[in-house]
Amino acid sequence: MTEKTESIESNKSIESTVASNGKVGFISLGCPKALVDSERILTQLRLDGYDVVPTYNDADVVVVNTCGFIDAAKQESLDAIGEAISKNGKVIVTGCMGVEADRIRETHPGVLAVSGPHAYEEVVGAVHQVVPQTRKHDPFTDLVPPQGIKLTPRHYAYLKISEGCNHRCTFCIIPSMRGDLVSRPIGDVMDEAQRLVDAGVKELLVISQDTSAYGVDTKYRTGFWQGRPLKTKMQSLCETLGEMGVWVRLHYVYPYPHVDDIIPLMAAGKILPYLDIPFQHASPKVLKAMKRPAHDSKTLDRIHKWREICPELTIRSTFIVGFPGETEEDFQYLLDWLDKAQLDGVGAFTYSAVEGAKANEIEGAVPEDIKEERLARFMTKQAEISAARLQAKIGTTID
């Protein structure tokens, strides 16, 4: 549940470049994985000689990369499409909400094309149809940096290592939108990392739907990079990235047992002592209903062991409160667990029903006022914990 829609305005400010095949406006909504999709589409459009412009008036066509994770995100996507149609008139839709093409066309019949997530060729093909190329790509004038077009500040970049997810969490519909896990070849990932570092990137943010599952679908196949054999596995990836002389930060880490093997790399300074792990809850009953790991005591033991090995470790997580069937006892269990876990940073959300999610079938819906009351108590508790952990750092020196 770390996905969060970004404001439309923050994604309209794309630096203009020079070309002559036509001008494309681009709106990117949703999570960092979707942002990487946008970067790849924009890179191909630049390679094809299109100019990327920051305003509706200057664009020959507008591409909207949508988010469909929760209902609020879907509404924001529909609103963005509507705004683009009203201010430009020629709109191509892609991204996670693109799997609901009928709903999009029913709401906005004027859209020119609709495709789902990571459908790069379909999007570029649709742009070609609306704004035909008048000349072929010229590498001497259509300058694209080796690392491609990036929408992040120059000092950091997202490194997406896989697509899709094999889990079937009852609150989530990501697998229905992005499919099962498909890991990128480790050689390709490392090549991209090297290009980013060569371009001056100082921090690589490793992302996917399930970062710690990297390579499961390939049975950890051995690949090659610069003549070296490397397993398609999170540990091999982290070890090799840790040799590049930049910060490496892990996001969206599912708490598999082999995550324990990464902590010594953090203690040794190979990668940043930072873990983003969406625990989602602590009550075994709620976790079981979510189809998440339910061994909360073992999770606590692991967290304590991680900190013994790497005292500098920072753990960030996300949680859902008010999940169907959550009782006051379950919620109090979660608060007590927070006291024991002493996480550094936490985000929390009230449960929001998502069309197509299995959780909608679970009995015991929690009233909205109780959800909000529990969220407030949760954030108050965690604010106290985070403040105390930050206070303890005063006077320490960090390299």
Short mmCIF file of N, CA and C in Angstrom, two decimals, residues 204-360:
data_model
loop_
_atom_site.label_atom_id
_atom_site.label_comp_id
_atom_site.label_asym_id
_atom_site.label_seq_id
_atom_site.Cartn_x
_atom_site.Cartn_y
_atom_site.Cartn_z
N LEU A 204 20.51 5.18 -6.24
CA LEU A 204 19.64 4.29 -7.00
C LEU A 204 18.55 3.78 -6.07
N LEU A 205 17.30 4.01 -6.43
CA LEU A 205 16.16 3.53 -5.65
C LEU A 205 15.60 2.30 -6.35
N VAL A 206 15.87 1.14 -5.78
CA VAL A 206 15.47 -0.13 -6.38
C VAL A 206 13.99 -0.36 -6.10
N ILE A 207 13.21 -0.53 -7.18
CA ILE A 207 11.76 -0.67 -7.02
C ILE A 207 11.22 -1.81 -7.87
N SER A 208 10.05 -2.27 -7.49
CA SER A 208 9.26 -3.25 -8.23
C SER A 208 7.98 -3.42 -7.41
N GLN A 209 7.09 -4.29 -7.83
CA GLN A 209 5.94 -4.59 -6.98
C GLN A 209 6.36 -5.43 -5.79
N ASP A 210 7.40 -6.23 -5.96
CA ASP A 210 7.86 -7.15 -4.90
C ASP A 210 9.36 -7.34 -5.08
N THR A 211 10.13 -6.41 -4.55
CA THR A 211 11.57 -6.38 -4.79
C THR A 211 12.27 -7.64 -4.31
N SER A 212 11.89 -8.17 -3.16
CA SER A 212 12.60 -9.33 -2.62
C SER A 212 12.26 -10.62 -3.35
N ALA A 213 11.27 -10.59 -4.26
CA ALA A 213 10.96 -11.78 -5.06
C ALA A 213 11.75 -11.81 -6.36
N TYR A 214 12.65 -10.86 -6.53
CA TYR A 214 13.41 -10.78 -7.78
C TYR A 214 14.06 -12.11 -8.13
N GLY A 215 13.76 -12.61 -9.31
CA GLY A 215 14.36 -13.85 -9.80
C GLY A 215 13.58 -15.11 -9.51
N VAL A 216 12.54 -15.04 -8.67
CA VAL A 216 11.76 -16.24 -8.34
C VAL A 216 11.20 -16.88 -9.60
N ASP A 217 10.69 -16.05 -10.51
CA ASP A 217 10.07 -16.58 -11.73
C ASP A 217 11.06 -17.23 -12.68
N THR A 218 12.34 -16.88 -12.54
CA THR A 218 13.39 -17.46 -13.40
C THR A 218 14.13 -18.60 -12.71
N LYS A 219 13.68 -18.94 -11.49
CA LYS A 219 14.38 -19.92 -10.65
C LYS A 219 15.82 -19.47 -10.40
N TYR A 220 15.98 -18.14 -10.24
CA TYR A 220 17.27 -17.52 -9.94
C TYR A 220 18.32 -17.84 -11.00
N ARG A 221 17.88 -17.77 -12.25
CA ARG A 221 18.76 -18.05 -13.38
C ARG A 221 20.05 -17.24 -13.30
N THR A 222 21.15 -17.85 -13.68
CA THR A 222 22.43 -17.14 -13.74
C THR A 222 22.52 -16.33 -15.02
N GLY A 223 22.78 -15.04 -14.87
CA GLY A 223 22.99 -14.17 -16.02
C GLY A 223 24.43 -13.69 -16.01
N PHE A 224 24.72 -12.75 -16.90
CA PHE A 224 26.09 -12.25 -17.00
C PHE A 224 26.09 -10.74 -17.15
N TRP A 225 27.08 -10.13 -16.53
CA TRP A 225 27.29 -8.69 -16.67
C TRP A 225 28.78 -8.43 -16.67
N GLN A 226 29.25 -7.79 -17.73
CA GLN A 226 30.67 -7.51 -17.91
C GLN A 226 31.51 -8.77 -17.72
N GLY A 227 30.99 -9.89 -18.24
CA GLY A 227 31.70 -11.16 -18.19
C GLY A 227 31.58 -11.90 -16.88
N ARG A 228 30.88 -11.34 -15.90
CA ARG A 228 30.74 -11.97 -14.59
C ARG A 228 29.43 -12.74 -14.51
N PRO A 229 29.45 -13.96 -14.00
CA PRO A 229 28.18 -14.66 -13.76
C PRO A 229 27.49 -14.10 -12.52
N LEU A 230 26.21 -13.79 -12.66
CA LEU A 230 25.43 -13.25 -11.54
C LEU A 230 24.08 -13.94 -11.50
N LYS A 231 23.67 -14.36 -10.32
CA LYS A 231 22.34 -14.95 -10.18
C LYS A 231 21.28 -13.85 -10.21
N THR A 232 20.15 -14.17 -10.82
CA THR A 232 19.01 -13.25 -10.83
C THR A 232 18.33 -13.36 -9.47
N LYS A 233 18.92 -12.70 -8.49
CA LYS A 233 18.47 -12.81 -7.11
C LYS A 233 18.77 -11.51 -6.38
N MET A 234 17.94 -11.15 -5.41
CA MET A 234 18.10 -9.87 -4.74
C MET A 234 19.48 -9.73 -4.10
N GLN A 235 19.99 -10.79 -3.47
CA GLN A 235 21.28 -10.66 -2.81
C GLN A 235 22.39 -10.40 -3.81
N SER A 236 22.41 -11.13 -4.93
CA SER A 236 23.43 -10.90 -5.95
C SER A 236 23.34 -9.49 -6.51
N LEU A 237 22.10 -9.05 -6.73
CA LEU A 237 21.90 -7.70 -7.25
C LEU A 237 22.42 -6.66 -6.28
N CYS A 238 22.09 -6.81 -5.00
CA CYS A 238 22.53 -5.84 -4.00
C CYS A 238 24.05 -5.84 -3.86
N GLU A 239 24.65 -7.01 -3.87
CA GLU A 239 26.10 -7.10 -3.75
C GLU A 239 26.78 -6.36 -4.90
N THR A 240 26.26 -6.53 -6.11
CA THR A 240 26.88 -5.93 -7.28
C THR A 240 26.61 -4.43 -7.35
N LEU A 241 25.39 -4.03 -7.04
CA LEU A 241 25.09 -2.60 -6.99
C LEU A 241 25.93 -1.91 -5.92
N GLY A 242 26.21 -2.64 -4.84
CA GLY A 242 26.99 -2.07 -3.75
C GLY A 242 28.43 -1.78 -4.11
N GLU A 243 28.88 -2.26 -5.26
CA GLU A 243 30.25 -2.01 -5.72
C GLU A 243 30.35 -0.76 -6.59
N MET A 244 29.23 -0.08 -6.84
CA MET A 244 29.21 1.00 -7.82
C MET A 244 29.54 2.36 -7.23
N GLY A 245 29.70 2.44 -5.91
CA GLY A 245 30.10 3.70 -5.30
C GLY A 245 29.00 4.73 -5.16
N VAL A 246 27.74 4.28 -5.19
CA VAL A 246 26.61 5.19 -5.00
C VAL A 246 25.68 4.61 -3.93
N TRP A 247 24.76 5.43 -3.45
CA TRP A 247 23.77 4.94 -2.50
C TRP A 247 22.79 4.02 -3.21
N VAL A 248 22.45 2.93 -2.54
CA VAL A 248 21.45 1.99 -3.06
C VAL A 248 20.39 1.81 -1.99
N ARG A 249 19.14 2.13 -2.33
CA ARG A 249 18.05 2.10 -1.36
C ARG A 249 16.97 1.14 -1.84
N LEU A 250 16.54 0.21 -0.97
CA LEU A 250 15.57 -0.82 -1.34
C LEU A 250 14.15 -0.41 -0.95
N HIS A 251 13.24 -0.51 -1.91
CA HIS A 251 11.84 -0.20 -1.68
C HIS A 251 10.96 -1.42 -1.98
N TYR A 252 9.76 -1.45 -1.37
CA TYR A 252 8.76 -2.49 -1.64
C TYR A 252 9.32 -3.90 -1.38
N VAL A 253 9.89 -4.07 -0.21
CA VAL A 253 10.52 -5.35 0.15
C VAL A 253 9.51 -6.20 0.94
N TYR A 254 9.11 -7.31 0.38
CA TYR A 254 8.23 -8.26 1.07
C TYR A 254 9.09 -9.04 2.06
N PRO A 255 8.60 -9.29 3.28
CA PRO A 255 9.46 -9.87 4.32
C PRO A 255 9.75 -11.37 4.19
N TYR A 256 10.29 -11.77 3.05
CA TYR A 256 10.73 -13.16 2.90
C TYR A 256 11.89 -13.45 3.85
N PRO A 257 12.12 -14.71 4.22
CA PRO A 257 13.26 -15.04 5.08
C PRO A 257 14.61 -14.59 4.52
N HIS A 258 14.78 -14.63 3.18
CA HIS A 258 16.09 -14.29 2.64
C HIS A 258 16.42 -12.80 2.72
N VAL A 259 15.46 -11.99 3.16
CA VAL A 259 15.78 -10.58 3.42
C VAL A 259 16.84 -10.49 4.52
N ASP A 260 16.86 -11.48 5.42
CA ASP A 260 17.86 -11.51 6.48
C ASP A 260 19.28 -11.46 5.92
N ASP A 261 19.48 -12.02 4.73
CA ASP A 261 20.82 -12.09 4.14
C ASP A 261 21.30 -10.74 3.62
N ILE A 262 20.38 -9.77 3.50
CA ILE A 262 20.75 -8.45 2.98
C ILE A 262 21.29 -7.55 4.09
N ILE A 263 20.90 -7.82 5.32
CA ILE A 263 21.27 -6.93 6.43
C ILE A 263 22.79 -6.82 6.61
N PRO A 264 23.57 -7.91 6.51
CA PRO A 264 25.02 -7.76 6.62
C PRO A 264 25.62 -6.84 5.57
N LEU A 265 25.02 -6.78 4.38
CA LEU A 265 25.50 -5.85 3.35
C LEU A 265 25.30 -4.41 3.80
N MET A 266 24.21 -4.17 4.51
CA MET A 266 23.95 -2.84 5.05
C MET A 266 24.95 -2.51 6.16
N ALA A 267 25.19 -3.47 7.02
CA ALA A 267 26.13 -3.26 8.12
C ALA A 267 27.53 -2.98 7.60
N ALA A 268 27.86 -3.56 6.44
CA ALA A 268 29.18 -3.37 5.84
C ALA A 268 29.26 -2.10 4.99
N GLY A 269 28.15 -1.38 4.88
CA GLY A 269 28.16 -0.14 4.11
C GLY A 269 28.04 -0.32 2.62
N LYS A 270 27.67 -1.52 2.18
CA LYS A 270 27.55 -1.78 0.74
C LYS A 270 26.30 -1.11 0.15
N ILE A 271 25.19 -1.20 0.88
CA ILE A 271 23.97 -0.52 0.48
C ILE A 271 23.43 0.24 1.69
N LEU A 272 22.52 1.16 1.46
CA LEU A 272 22.01 1.98 2.56
C LEU A 272 21.29 1.12 3.60
N PRO A 273 21.48 1.42 4.88
CA PRO A 273 20.77 0.69 5.94
C PRO A 273 19.32 1.17 6.03
N TYR A 274 18.56 0.80 5.03
CA TYR A 274 17.18 1.29 4.89
C TYR A 274 16.33 0.19 4.28
N LEU A 275 15.20 -0.08 4.90
CA LEU A 275 14.26 -1.07 4.36
C LEU A 275 12.86 -0.47 4.33
N ASP A 276 12.24 -0.54 3.18
CA ASP A 276 10.84 -0.16 3.04
C ASP A 276 10.04 -1.45 2.93
N ILE A 277 9.39 -1.84 4.03
CA ILE A 277 8.66 -3.11 4.08
C ILE A 277 7.20 -2.84 4.45
N PRO A 278 6.26 -3.09 3.56
CA PRO A 278 4.84 -2.87 3.87
C PRO A 278 4.27 -4.01 4.71
N PHE A 279 4.35 -3.89 6.03
CA PHE A 279 3.83 -4.95 6.90
C PHE A 279 2.30 -5.04 6.85
N GLN A 280 1.62 -3.93 6.66
CA GLN A 280 0.17 -3.81 6.49
C GLN A 280 -0.65 -3.97 7.77
N HIS A 281 -0.24 -4.85 8.67
CA HIS A 281 -0.94 -5.01 9.96
C HIS A 281 -0.08 -5.88 10.85
N ALA A 282 -0.55 -6.17 12.06
CA ALA A 282 0.18 -7.05 12.99
C ALA A 282 -0.69 -8.16 13.54
N SER A 283 -1.99 -7.92 13.64
CA SER A 283 -2.89 -8.95 14.16
C SER A 283 -2.87 -10.17 13.26
N PRO A 284 -2.56 -11.36 13.80
CA PRO A 284 -2.54 -12.57 12.97
C PRO A 284 -3.86 -12.81 12.25
N LYS A 285 -4.97 -12.49 12.91
CA LYS A 285 -6.27 -12.70 12.28
C LYS A 285 -6.46 -11.80 11.06
N VAL A 286 -6.08 -10.53 11.21
CA VAL A 286 -6.23 -9.58 10.10
C VAL A 286 -5.25 -9.93 8.98
N LEU A 287 -4.03 -10.27 9.34
CA LEU A 287 -3.04 -10.63 8.33
C LEU A 287 -3.49 -11.85 7.53
N LYS A 288 -4.09 -12.80 8.21
CA LYS A 288 -4.60 -13.99 7.51
C LYS A 288 -5.70 -13.59 6.54
N ALA A 289 -6.58 -12.68 6.96
CA ALA A 289 -7.65 -12.21 6.07
C ALA A 289 -7.08 -11.45 4.88
N MET A 290 -5.96 -10.79 5.09
CA MET A 290 -5.30 -10.06 4.01
C MET A 290 -4.49 -10.98 3.10
N LYS A 291 -4.25 -12.21 3.55
CA LYS A 291 -3.34 -13.15 2.89
C LYS A 291 -1.91 -12.58 2.88
N ARG A 292 -1.50 -12.10 4.06
CA ARG A 292 -0.14 -11.61 4.29
C ARG A 292 0.52 -12.51 5.31
N PRO A 293 1.88 -12.45 5.44
CA PRO A 293 2.56 -13.25 6.46
C PRO A 293 2.00 -12.96 7.84
N ALA A 294 1.62 -14.00 8.59
CA ALA A 294 0.90 -13.80 9.85
C ALA A 294 1.72 -14.13 11.09
N HIS A 295 3.01 -14.37 10.93
CA HIS A 295 3.83 -14.73 12.09
C HIS A 295 4.42 -13.45 12.70
N ASP A 296 3.59 -12.69 13.40
CA ASP A 296 4.02 -11.39 13.89
C ASP A 296 5.17 -11.49 14.88
N SER A 297 5.16 -12.54 15.73
CA SER A 297 6.23 -12.67 16.71
C SER A 297 7.56 -12.95 16.02
N LYS A 298 7.54 -13.78 15.00
CA LYS A 298 8.76 -14.04 14.25
C LYS A 298 9.24 -12.77 13.55
N THR A 299 8.29 -11.97 13.06
CA THR A 299 8.67 -10.71 12.41
C THR A 299 9.36 -9.79 13.40
N LEU A 300 8.83 -9.70 14.62
CA LEU A 300 9.48 -8.89 15.65
C LEU A 300 10.88 -9.40 15.96
N ASP A 301 11.01 -10.71 16.10
CA ASP A 301 12.33 -11.29 16.37
C ASP A 301 13.31 -10.93 15.27
N ARG A 302 12.85 -10.96 14.02
CA ARG A 302 13.72 -10.64 12.89
C ARG A 302 14.12 -9.17 12.91
N ILE A 303 13.17 -8.30 13.21
CA ILE A 303 13.49 -6.87 13.28
C ILE A 303 14.56 -6.61 14.34
N HIS A 304 14.40 -7.23 15.50
CA HIS A 304 15.38 -7.05 16.57
C HIS A 304 16.75 -7.62 16.16
N LYS A 305 16.75 -8.74 15.47
CA LYS A 305 18.00 -9.33 15.00
C LYS A 305 18.66 -8.44 13.96
N TRP A 306 17.85 -7.89 13.05
CA TRP A 306 18.40 -6.98 12.03
C TRP A 306 19.12 -5.81 12.70
N ARG A 307 18.53 -5.28 13.76
CA ARG A 307 19.13 -4.12 14.41
C ARG A 307 20.35 -4.49 15.24
N GLU A 308 20.42 -5.74 15.67
CA GLU A 308 21.65 -6.19 16.33
C GLU A 308 22.80 -6.21 15.32
N ILE A 309 22.51 -6.68 14.12
CA ILE A 309 23.53 -6.77 13.07
C ILE A 309 23.87 -5.39 12.52
N CYS A 310 22.84 -4.56 12.34
CA CYS A 310 23.03 -3.23 11.73
C CYS A 310 22.28 -2.19 12.57
N PRO A 311 22.91 -1.66 13.60
CA PRO A 311 22.22 -0.71 14.49
C PRO A 311 21.72 0.55 13.78
N GLU A 312 22.33 0.90 12.65
CA GLU A 312 21.92 2.11 11.92
C GLU A 312 20.69 1.89 11.06
N LEU A 313 20.17 0.68 11.04
CA LEU A 313 19.06 0.36 10.14
C LEU A 313 17.84 1.24 10.38
N THR A 314 17.31 1.80 9.30
CA THR A 314 16.05 2.55 9.32
C THR A 314 14.99 1.71 8.63
N ILE A 315 13.87 1.52 9.29
CA ILE A 315 12.78 0.72 8.73
C ILE A 315 11.56 1.60 8.54
N ARG A 316 11.07 1.62 7.32
CA ARG A 316 9.83 2.33 7.02
C ARG A 316 8.79 1.30 6.60
N SER A 317 7.53 1.56 6.94
CA SER A 317 6.48 0.62 6.57
C SER A 317 5.16 1.35 6.33
N THR A 318 4.19 0.60 5.83
CA THR A 318 2.84 1.11 5.66
C THR A 318 1.85 0.12 6.26
N PHE A 319 0.71 0.65 6.71
CA PHE A 319 -0.30 -0.17 7.36
C PHE A 319 -1.69 0.25 6.90
N ILE A 320 -2.62 -0.70 7.00
CA ILE A 320 -4.03 -0.44 6.72
C ILE A 320 -4.80 -0.59 8.02
N VAL A 321 -5.57 0.41 8.39
CA VAL A 321 -6.45 0.30 9.56
C VAL A 321 -7.90 0.26 9.08
N GLY A 322 -8.72 -0.41 9.86
CA GLY A 322 -10.13 -0.51 9.48
C GLY A 322 -10.39 -1.54 8.41
N PHE A 323 -9.50 -2.54 8.29
CA PHE A 323 -9.72 -3.61 7.32
C PHE A 323 -10.98 -4.40 7.74
N PRO A 324 -11.75 -4.91 6.78
CA PRO A 324 -12.97 -5.66 7.14
C PRO A 324 -12.69 -6.74 8.19
N GLY A 325 -13.47 -6.74 9.24
CA GLY A 325 -13.32 -7.72 10.31
C GLY A 325 -12.39 -7.28 11.42
N GLU A 326 -11.69 -6.14 11.26
CA GLU A 326 -10.79 -5.66 12.30
C GLU A 326 -11.59 -5.22 13.52
N THR A 327 -11.32 -5.83 14.66
CA THR A 327 -11.98 -5.47 15.91
C THR A 327 -11.11 -4.50 16.69
N GLU A 328 -11.65 -3.97 17.76
CA GLU A 328 -10.86 -3.09 18.63
C GLU A 328 -9.69 -3.87 19.22
N GLU A 329 -9.91 -5.14 19.51
CA GLU A 329 -8.82 -5.99 20.02
C GLU A 329 -7.71 -6.12 18.99
N ASP A 330 -8.09 -6.33 17.72
CA ASP A 330 -7.08 -6.42 16.66
C ASP A 330 -6.30 -5.12 16.54
N PHE A 331 -7.01 -4.01 16.63
CA PHE A 331 -6.36 -2.72 16.48
C PHE A 331 -5.42 -2.45 17.64
N GLN A 332 -5.83 -2.78 18.86
CA GLN A 332 -4.96 -2.59 20.01
C GLN A 332 -3.72 -3.47 19.90
N TYR A 333 -3.90 -4.66 19.34
CA TYR A 333 -2.77 -5.56 19.09
C TYR A 333 -1.76 -4.85 18.19
N LEU A 334 -2.27 -4.17 17.16
CA LEU A 334 -1.40 -3.44 16.24
C LEU A 334 -0.64 -2.33 16.95
N LEU A 335 -1.33 -1.57 17.81
CA LEU A 335 -0.66 -0.49 18.54
C LEU A 335 0.43 -1.04 19.45
N ASP A 336 0.14 -2.14 20.13
CA ASP A 336 1.14 -2.77 21.00
C ASP A 336 2.34 -3.24 20.18
N TRP A 337 2.05 -3.76 18.99
CA TRP A 337 3.12 -4.24 18.11
C TRP A 337 4.02 -3.08 17.68
N LEU A 338 3.44 -1.93 17.42
CA LEU A 338 4.24 -0.75 17.06
C LEU A 338 5.22 -0.40 18.16
N ASP A 339 4.75 -0.49 19.41
CA ASP A 339 5.64 -0.21 20.55
C ASP A 339 6.83 -1.15 20.56
N LYS A 340 6.58 -2.41 20.24
CA LYS A 340 7.65 -3.41 20.27
C LYS A 340 8.57 -3.29 19.05
N ALA A 341 8.00 -2.98 17.90
CA ALA A 341 8.79 -2.94 16.67
C ALA A 341 9.65 -1.69 16.57
N GLN A 342 9.16 -0.56 17.09
CA GLN A 342 9.92 0.69 17.06
C GLN A 342 10.39 1.02 15.62
N LEU A 343 9.43 1.07 14.73
CA LEU A 343 9.74 1.43 13.35
C LEU A 343 10.09 2.92 13.27
N ASP A 344 10.92 3.27 12.31
CA ASP A 344 11.38 4.66 12.22
C ASP A 344 10.37 5.57 11.53
N GLY A 345 9.77 5.08 10.47
CA GLY A 345 8.81 5.87 9.73
C GLY A 345 7.66 5.01 9.26
N VAL A 346 6.46 5.56 9.31
CA VAL A 346 5.28 4.76 8.97
C VAL A 346 4.26 5.63 8.24
N GLY A 347 3.61 5.04 7.25
CA GLY A 347 2.45 5.64 6.63
C GLY A 347 1.26 4.73 6.88
N ALA A 348 0.09 5.30 7.09
CA ALA A 348 -1.09 4.48 7.35
C ALA A 348 -2.27 5.02 6.56
N PHE A 349 -3.16 4.11 6.20
CA PHE A 349 -4.33 4.46 5.41
C PHE A 349 -5.54 3.73 5.98
N THR A 350 -6.69 4.34 5.93
CA THR A 350 -7.91 3.61 6.24
C THR A 350 -8.23 2.71 5.06
N TYR A 351 -8.81 1.56 5.34
CA TYR A 351 -9.15 0.63 4.27
C TYR A 351 -10.15 1.26 3.31
N SER A 352 -9.84 1.13 2.04
CA SER A 352 -10.72 1.65 0.99
C SER A 352 -11.07 0.50 0.05
N ALA A 353 -12.34 0.22 -0.10
CA ALA A 353 -12.76 -0.87 -0.99
C ALA A 353 -12.35 -0.56 -2.42
N VAL A 354 -11.80 -1.55 -3.09
CA VAL A 354 -11.38 -1.41 -4.48
C VAL A 354 -12.17 -2.42 -5.32
N GLU A 355 -12.75 -1.96 -6.39
CA GLU A 355 -13.53 -2.84 -7.24
C GLU A 355 -12.67 -4.01 -7.72
N GLY A 356 -13.15 -5.22 -7.49
CA GLY A 356 -12.43 -6.41 -7.92
C GLY A 356 -11.58 -7.05 -6.85
N ALA A 357 -11.42 -6.39 -5.68
CA ALA A 357 -10.60 -6.94 -4.60
C ALA A 357 -11.39 -7.98 -3.80
N LYS A 358 -10.73 -9.07 -3.43
CA LYS A 358 -11.37 -10.14 -2.66
C LYS A 358 -11.81 -9.67 -1.28
N ALA A 359 -11.13 -8.64 -0.75
CA ALA A 359 -11.48 -8.15 0.59
C ALA A 359 -12.91 -7.63 0.65
N ASN A 360 -13.47 -7.27 -0.49
CA ASN A 360 -14.84 -6.76 -0.51
C ASN A 360 -15.84 -7.82 -0.06
#
